[in-house]
Coordinates of C-alpha atoms and ligand atoms in Angstrom, one line a residue:
M1 CA -12.9 -13.1 -27.4
A2 CA -11.0 -15.6 -25.3
L3 CA -7.6 -14.6 -24.3
T4 CA -4.8 -17.1 -24.7
E5 CA -4.6 -18.0 -21.0
S6 CA -8.3 -18.5 -20.7
A7 CA -7.5 -21.9 -19.2
I8 CA -6.2 -20.0 -16.2
G9 CA -9.2 -21.2 -14.3
N10 CA -8.5 -24.0 -12.0
S11 CA -5.9 -22.9 -10.3
G12 CA -3.3 -25.3 -8.6
K13 CA -1.4 -25.5 -11.9
V14 CA -1.6 -21.8 -12.5
A15 CA -0.7 -21.0 -9.0
R16 CA 2.6 -22.8 -9.5
Q17 CA 3.5 -20.3 -12.3
Y18 CA 3.8 -17.7 -9.6
A19 CA 4.7 -19.8 -6.6
P20 CA 6.8 -17.1 -4.9
Y21 CA 3.7 -14.9 -4.8
V22 CA 1.6 -17.5 -3.1
Q23 CA 4.5 -17.9 -0.6
A24 CA 4.4 -14.2 0.2
D25 CA 1.6 -14.4 2.7
W26 CA 3.5 -12.1 5.1
G27 CA 4.6 -9.8 2.3
F28 CA 7.8 -9.3 0.3
A29 CA 10.7 -8.4 2.5
N30 CA 13.5 -6.0 1.7
H31 CA 11.4 -3.3 0.2
W32 CA 10.5 0.2 1.2
Y33 CA 7.0 0.6 2.8
P34 CA 5.2 3.6 4.1
A35 CA 4.9 3.5 7.9
C36 CA 2.8 6.5 8.6
F37 CA 2.1 10.1 7.5
S38 CA 4.7 12.8 8.3
D39 CA 2.3 14.8 10.4
E40 CA 1.7 11.9 12.7
V41 CA 5.2 12.0 14.1
A42 CA 6.0 15.1 16.2
V43 CA 9.5 16.1 17.3
R44 CA 10.3 13.6 20.1
G45 CA 7.1 11.7 19.4
V46 CA 7.0 8.0 18.9
V47 CA 4.6 6.1 16.6
G48 CA 4.4 2.4 16.5
V49 CA 3.7 0.4 13.4
T50 CA 3.9 -3.3 12.3
I51 CA 5.1 -4.2 8.8
G52 CA 5.5 -7.8 7.8
G53 CA 5.7 -8.8 11.4
H54 CA 8.4 -6.2 12.3
D55 CA 7.3 -3.9 15.1
I56 CA 8.9 -0.6 14.4
A57 CA 8.9 2.7 16.3
I58 CA 9.2 5.9 14.3
T59 CA 10.5 9.0 16.0
R60 CA 11.7 12.4 15.0
E61 CA 14.9 14.3 16.2
D62 CA 14.8 17.9 17.1
D63 CA 16.1 18.9 13.7
G64 CA 13.2 17.0 12.0
T65 CA 15.1 13.9 10.9
V66 CA 13.0 10.8 11.2
R67 CA 14.4 7.6 12.7
A68 CA 13.1 4.0 12.9
I69 CA 14.1 1.5 15.5
S70 CA 12.7 -1.8 16.8
D71 CA 9.5 -1.2 18.8
R72 CA 10.4 -4.0 21.3
C73 CA 12.4 -3.1 24.4
L74 CA 15.4 -5.4 24.8
H75 CA 14.7 -5.7 28.6
R76 CA 11.2 -7.3 28.8
G77 CA 9.9 -6.8 25.3
V78 CA 7.2 -4.1 25.8
K79 CA 6.5 -1.7 22.9
L80 CA 8.3 1.6 23.3
S81 CA 5.5 3.3 21.4
A82 CA 2.9 2.2 24.0
K83 CA 3.9 5.3 26.1
P84 CA 6.2 7.6 24.1
M85 CA 9.1 9.0 26.2
C86 CA 11.9 11.0 24.5
F87 CA 13.6 13.0 27.3
A88 CA 16.7 14.0 25.3
N89 CA 17.1 14.7 21.6
K90 CA 17.6 11.6 19.4
T91 CA 16.8 9.1 22.2
V92 CA 13.8 6.9 23.0
T93 CA 13.4 5.8 26.6
C94 CA 11.4 2.7 27.5
W95 CA 8.5 3.8 29.8
Y96 CA 8.8 0.7 32.0
H97 CA 12.3 0.5 33.5
G98 CA 14.0 3.3 31.6
Y99 CA 16.2 1.5 29.0
T100 CA 17.2 4.4 26.8
Y101 CA 18.1 3.9 23.1
N102 CA 19.9 6.1 20.7
A103 CA 17.4 6.6 17.8
E104 CA 20.1 6.6 15.1
S105 CA 22.3 3.6 16.2
G106 CA 19.9 1.7 18.5
N107 CA 22.6 1.7 21.2
L108 CA 21.5 1.4 24.8
D109 CA 22.8 4.8 25.9
T110 CA 21.7 4.6 29.5
I111 CA 19.1 3.2 31.9
V112 CA 17.2 6.0 33.6
G113 CA 17.3 4.6 37.2
S114 CA 20.5 2.6 36.8
P115 CA 23.1 4.9 35.1
D116 CA 26.1 2.8 36.1
D117 CA 24.6 -0.5 34.8
K118 CA 27.2 -2.7 33.1
L119 CA 24.7 -3.5 30.3
I120 CA 24.9 0.1 29.0
N121 CA 26.7 0.5 25.7
T122 CA 26.9 -3.3 25.2
V123 CA 23.6 -4.0 23.4
S124 CA 21.4 -2.3 20.9
V125 CA 18.0 -2.6 19.3
R126 CA 17.7 -2.9 15.5
T127 CA 17.4 0.2 13.4
Y128 CA 15.7 0.6 10.1
P129 CA 16.5 3.0 7.2
A130 CA 13.8 5.7 7.1
E131 CA 13.1 8.5 4.6
E132 CA 10.4 11.1 4.2
V133 CA 8.9 12.1 0.9
A134 CA 5.7 14.0 0.0
G135 CA 4.2 13.8 3.4
L136 CA 4.9 10.1 4.0
I137 CA 7.5 8.3 6.1
F138 CA 9.0 5.3 4.4
V139 CA 11.0 2.5 6.1
F140 CA 13.1 -0.2 4.5
V141 CA 12.0 -3.5 6.2
G142 CA 13.5 -6.9 5.7
D143 CA 16.5 -9.1 6.5
D144 CA 18.8 -7.8 9.1
D145 CA 21.8 -8.7 7.0
Y146 CA 20.4 -7.4 3.7
G147 CA 23.2 -4.7 3.3
T148 CA 22.7 -1.3 1.8
P149 CA 19.1 -0.9 0.8
P150 CA 18.3 0.1 -2.8
P151 CA 17.1 3.7 -3.2
L152 CA 13.5 4.5 -2.1
D153 CA 12.7 5.3 -5.7
T154 CA 13.0 1.6 -6.7
D155 CA 9.8 1.1 -4.6
L156 CA 7.8 4.2 -5.8
P157 CA 5.7 4.4 -8.9
V158 CA 7.4 6.3 -11.7
K159 CA 5.6 8.9 -13.9
V160 CA 4.2 6.8 -16.7
T161 CA 2.9 9.8 -18.6
D162 CA 4.4 12.7 -20.5
N163 CA 1.8 14.9 -19.0
D164 CA 3.5 17.0 -16.4
D165 CA 0.2 17.9 -14.9
T166 CA -0.2 14.4 -13.5
P167 CA 1.0 14.6 -9.8
H168 CA 3.9 12.4 -8.9
F169 CA 5.7 11.8 -5.6
R170 CA 8.9 13.4 -6.6
D171 CA 7.3 16.6 -8.0
A172 CA 8.5 19.8 -6.3
K173 CA 4.9 21.1 -6.1
I174 CA 3.3 17.9 -4.9
V175 CA 0.7 18.1 -2.1
T176 CA -0.7 15.0 -0.5
R177 CA -3.3 14.1 2.2
G178 CA -4.7 10.8 3.2
L179 CA -5.7 8.1 5.6
R180 CA -4.3 4.9 6.9
R181 CA -6.3 2.2 8.6
K182 CA -5.7 -1.4 9.7
L183 CA -7.9 -3.8 7.9
Y184 CA -8.7 -7.5 8.0
G185 CA -7.5 -9.4 4.9
N186 CA -4.2 -10.5 3.3
W187 CA -2.3 -7.7 1.6
R188 CA -2.4 -9.5 -1.8
L189 CA -6.2 -9.5 -1.9
A190 CA -6.2 -5.8 -1.3
A191 CA -3.6 -5.1 -4.0
E192 CA -5.3 -7.3 -6.6
N193 CA -8.7 -5.7 -6.0
G194 CA -7.6 -2.2 -7.2
L195 CA -6.1 -3.5 -10.4
D196 CA -8.9 -6.0 -11.2
P197 CA -10.8 -4.8 -14.3
S198 CA -13.9 -6.8 -13.4
H199 CA -14.3 -5.5 -9.8
L200 CA -16.2 -2.4 -10.8
L201 CA -19.5 -4.0 -10.0
V202 CA -18.8 -3.4 -6.3
H203 CA -19.2 0.3 -7.0
W204 CA -22.4 -0.1 -9.1
D205 CA -24.7 1.3 -6.4
N206 CA -22.1 3.6 -4.8
Q207 CA -23.6 6.9 -3.6
I208 CA -21.2 9.2 -5.4
V209 CA -21.7 7.4 -8.6
V210 CA -25.4 7.8 -8.2
A211 CA -25.1 11.4 -7.0
L212 CA -22.9 12.4 -9.9
D213 CA -25.0 10.5 -12.4
R214 CA -21.8 8.8 -13.6
A215 CA -21.9 5.9 -16.0
M216 CA -19.6 3.6 -14.1
P217 CA -18.9 0.6 -16.3
L218 CA -19.9 -2.9 -15.1
G219 CA -16.4 -4.1 -16.0
M220 CA -13.5 -3.4 -18.4
K221 CA -13.0 -5.9 -21.2
A222 CA -9.5 -6.6 -22.3
M223 CA -9.2 -6.5 -26.1
K224 CA -5.9 -8.4 -26.5
D225 CA -3.6 -10.7 -24.7
D226 CA -1.2 -8.1 -23.6
A227 CA -3.8 -5.5 -22.5
T228 CA -2.0 -5.4 -19.2
E229 CA 1.4 -3.9 -19.8
L230 CA 4.4 -4.9 -17.8
L231 CA 6.3 -2.1 -16.2
D232 CA 10.0 -2.9 -15.7
V233 CA 12.2 0.2 -15.2
E234 CA 15.9 -0.7 -15.2
N235 CA 17.3 -0.5 -11.7
G236 CA 13.9 0.9 -10.9
P237 CA 10.4 -0.1 -9.9
K238 CA 8.4 -3.0 -11.3
G239 CA 4.7 -3.4 -11.8
V240 CA 1.8 -3.8 -14.3
M241 CA -0.6 -1.2 -15.8
N242 CA -4.1 -1.3 -17.2
R243 CA -4.6 1.6 -19.6
Y244 CA -8.3 2.0 -19.7
D245 CA -7.7 5.1 -21.7
L246 CA -6.7 3.1 -24.8
P247 CA -9.7 1.6 -26.5
E248 CA -7.4 -0.9 -28.3
N249 CA -6.5 -2.3 -24.8
Y250 CA -9.8 -2.0 -22.9
Q251 CA -13.4 -1.3 -23.6
P252 CA -16.0 -0.6 -21.0
V253 CA -18.9 -2.9 -20.6
F254 CA -22.1 -0.9 -19.8
E255 CA -24.7 -3.6 -20.0
N256 CA -25.4 -7.3 -19.8
P257 CA -28.8 -8.1 -21.3
I258 CA -28.7 -11.7 -20.0
V259 CA -29.3 -10.4 -16.5
D260 CA -31.0 -7.2 -17.7
I261 CA -28.5 -4.9 -16.1
K262 CA -27.2 -1.6 -17.3
A263 CA -24.7 0.9 -15.9
R264 CA -26.7 3.7 -14.3
G265 CA -26.0 7.3 -15.0
T266 CA -25.7 9.4 -18.1
T267 CA -22.4 11.3 -17.5
M268 CA -19.6 9.5 -19.2
F269 CA -16.6 8.7 -17.0
K270 CA -13.1 9.8 -18.2
P271 CA -11.1 6.7 -18.8
F272 CA -8.2 6.5 -16.4
R273 CA -5.1 4.4 -15.9
V274 CA -4.4 2.0 -13.1
S275 CA -1.0 0.6 -12.3
L276 CA 0.2 -1.7 -9.5
W277 CA 3.8 -1.7 -8.4
L278 CA 5.9 -3.7 -6.0
P279 CA 5.8 -4.1 -3.1
G280 CA 2.0 -3.3 -3.3
I281 CA 1.3 0.3 -4.5
L282 CA -1.7 1.2 -6.6
M283 CA -1.5 4.4 -8.7
V284 CA -4.8 5.6 -10.2
E285 CA -4.2 8.7 -12.4
D286 CA -7.0 11.1 -13.0
W287 CA -8.9 9.8 -10.1
P288 CA -11.2 10.7 -8.3
I289 CA -11.2 13.7 -10.8
P290 CA -9.0 14.5 -13.8
G291 CA -5.7 16.0 -12.8
V292 CA -5.6 14.3 -9.4
T293 CA -3.7 11.0 -8.6
Q294 CA -4.8 8.5 -6.0
Y295 CA -2.2 6.3 -4.5
E296 CA -3.0 3.3 -2.4
F297 CA -0.4 1.3 -0.4
Y298 CA -1.2 -2.2 0.9
V299 CA 1.3 -2.8 3.7
P300 CA 1.3 -6.2 5.2
I301 CA 1.0 -6.3 9.0
D302 CA 0.7 -10.0 9.3
D303 CA -0.7 -12.8 7.1
H304 CA -4.3 -11.7 7.7
H305 CA -4.1 -7.9 8.2
H306 CA -2.8 -5.0 6.2
M307 CA -2.5 -1.3 6.6
Y308 CA -4.4 0.5 4.0
F309 CA -2.9 3.8 3.0
E310 CA -5.1 6.0 0.8
V311 CA -3.4 9.1 -0.5
I312 CA -4.7 11.9 -2.7
A313 CA -2.0 13.8 -4.6
D314 CA -2.3 17.1 -6.4
H315 CA -0.1 20.1 -7.4
A316 CA -0.2 23.3 -5.4
S317 CA 2.4 26.0 -5.2
T318 CA 0.8 29.1 -3.7
E319 CA -0.8 29.3 -0.2
D320 CA -4.2 29.8 -1.9
E321 CA -3.7 26.7 -4.0
K322 CA -2.8 24.7 -0.9
K323 CA -5.8 26.0 1.0
E324 CA -8.0 25.0 -1.9
F325 CA -6.5 21.5 -1.9
E326 CA -7.1 21.2 1.8
F327 CA -10.7 22.3 1.4
K328 CA -11.4 19.9 -1.4
Y329 CA -9.7 17.1 0.6
K330 CA -11.8 17.7 3.7
N331 CA -15.1 18.1 1.8
F332 CA -14.8 15.8 -1.2
Y333 CA -11.8 13.6 -1.5
E334 CA -11.8 12.1 2.0
P335 CA -15.5 11.7 2.8
L336 CA -16.7 10.8 -0.7
G337 CA -13.6 9.1 -2.3
L338 CA -11.4 7.6 0.4
L339 CA -14.2 6.6 2.7
N340 CA -17.5 6.2 0.8
F341 CA -16.2 4.9 -2.5
N342 CA -13.2 3.0 -1.3
N343 CA -15.3 1.3 1.4
N344 CA -16.9 -0.7 -1.4
D345 CA -13.4 -2.1 -2.0
V346 CA -12.7 -2.7 1.6
F347 CA -15.9 -4.7 1.9
A348 CA -14.9 -6.8 -1.0
R349 CA -11.4 -7.5 0.3
E350 CA -12.5 -8.4 3.8
A351 CA -15.2 -10.7 2.3
T352 CA -12.6 -12.5 0.2
E353 CA -10.2 -13.2 3.1
E354 CA -12.1 -16.0 4.6
H355 CA -11.9 -18.2 1.5
Y356 CA -8.1 -17.7 1.1
E357 CA -7.5 -18.1 4.9
R358 CA -9.6 -21.1 5.6
F359 CA -10.1 -22.9 2.3
D360 CA -6.7 -22.6 0.6
G361 CA -8.1 -20.0 -1.8
W362 CA -4.8 -19.7 -3.7
N363 CA -5.3 -23.2 -5.0
N364 CA -9.1 -23.0 -5.1
E365 CA -10.1 -20.1 -7.3
V366 CA -11.7 -20.4 -10.7
L367 CA -10.3 -17.5 -12.7
A368 CA -11.7 -16.1 -16.0
D369 CA -10.4 -14.0 -18.9
A370 CA -11.0 -10.9 -16.8
D371 CA -8.4 -12.1 -14.3
F372 CA -5.6 -11.9 -16.8
S373 CA -4.3 -8.7 -15.3
V374 CA -4.3 -10.1 -11.8
V375 CA -2.3 -13.1 -13.0
A376 CA 0.1 -10.7 -14.8
W377 CA 0.6 -8.9 -11.6
R378 CA 1.2 -12.1 -9.6
K379 CA 3.9 -13.2 -12.1
Q380 CA 5.6 -9.8 -12.0
A381 CA 5.6 -9.7 -8.2
A382 CA 6.8 -13.3 -8.0
K383 CA 9.7 -12.4 -10.3
H384 CA 10.8 -9.1 -8.6
G385 CA 10.0 -9.6 -4.9
R386 CA 13.3 -9.3 -3.0
G387 CA 12.5 -11.9 -0.2
F388 CA 9.8 -13.0 2.2
F389 CA 8.7 -11.8 5.6
Q390 CA 8.4 -14.7 8.0
S391 CA 6.1 -15.0 11.0
P392 CA 7.9 -13.7 14.1
Y393 CA 5.6 -15.6 16.4
F394 CA 7.1 -18.3 18.6
D395 CA 4.1 -20.6 18.6
E396 CA 3.3 -20.4 14.9
D397 CA 4.8 -22.7 12.2
Ligands
FES401 S1 10.7 -3.4 29.5 FE1 11.7 -1.7 28.8 S2 13.0 -1.1 30.3 FE2 12.0 -2.8 31.1
FE2_402 FE1 -12.6 -0.1 -6.5

């Protein structure tokens, strides 16, 4: 069956339908992004991250409050996070010549070796709104004059199920663990890969799939034009969803006789749901096992790198349940899921980047029916992105 937009191949014309998405090479500005995990930032610690070209230092006050300020010292521009120094509560001191900033206001409170300096209290570094939820620290990054940021929940996936057993960020009994790593490749290639119903071939020879004797489909075939559902919560998050659990939407493809290939394994996989949300968050329910949710955040660093957050979420209330989750995380979810299995995806994304970076890939791709959901995502993102990050580099156009 050919879907209505099967002419989406050949590309320049189609790319214009979501032009703002093509423009978002540095990412969408004015959104909440995860910066790091909560346990990375100790009281009076400083962790440096880069999001859409913004260098940001995350620190923690004595009472536990997280703060985010520019990670560039006003004086000579070094990164404050290069050598963390927080001598007093709620301050960050630059390790080089001692400019000391208030972590809440960004004000230059003092200069360690020049306490009577006239510059003191006349300048400040930029601050960023920061919030902590479910073991992650989020920062609102974008235009300096954007005004009051929308609530963090506008950039977090909502519960798309009535099943209360499905873990979600705002659940009281949520527990999370995960990894973040800097990867080569534009953030959009990473985001699209997770949603892409035809990318499953990259996992065909994955060790876990083989070890568990799982019948991983070769692809998921869309059964109708609107198999990819648009998610548009009023005053809330926006995204798209592929419900592989609905046979009227998607059916797994297990073999292709033309090339004599069959999915290996005899254990049927449980169909799951995949949704992709602005500004670049994947939610995979019932993955890697039923009852667990895997979140992935693709945070733009610059136009050719992204931070890949892989987060496993489950429910645990008692200490025993939390210990069990920790055990499973260390011995299953992280080594086999987040590393072994997801490394197939990392390989694919990094391999795609060259074409998009050097050969104008956005205008030189030949898409097929199976890319319908990727195109749906691009349009949704183009419509709801709140702005664009720009290159901060002096010598770059
Ligand atoms: S560069 Fe930071 S105080 Fe000089
Ligand atoms: Fe994958």
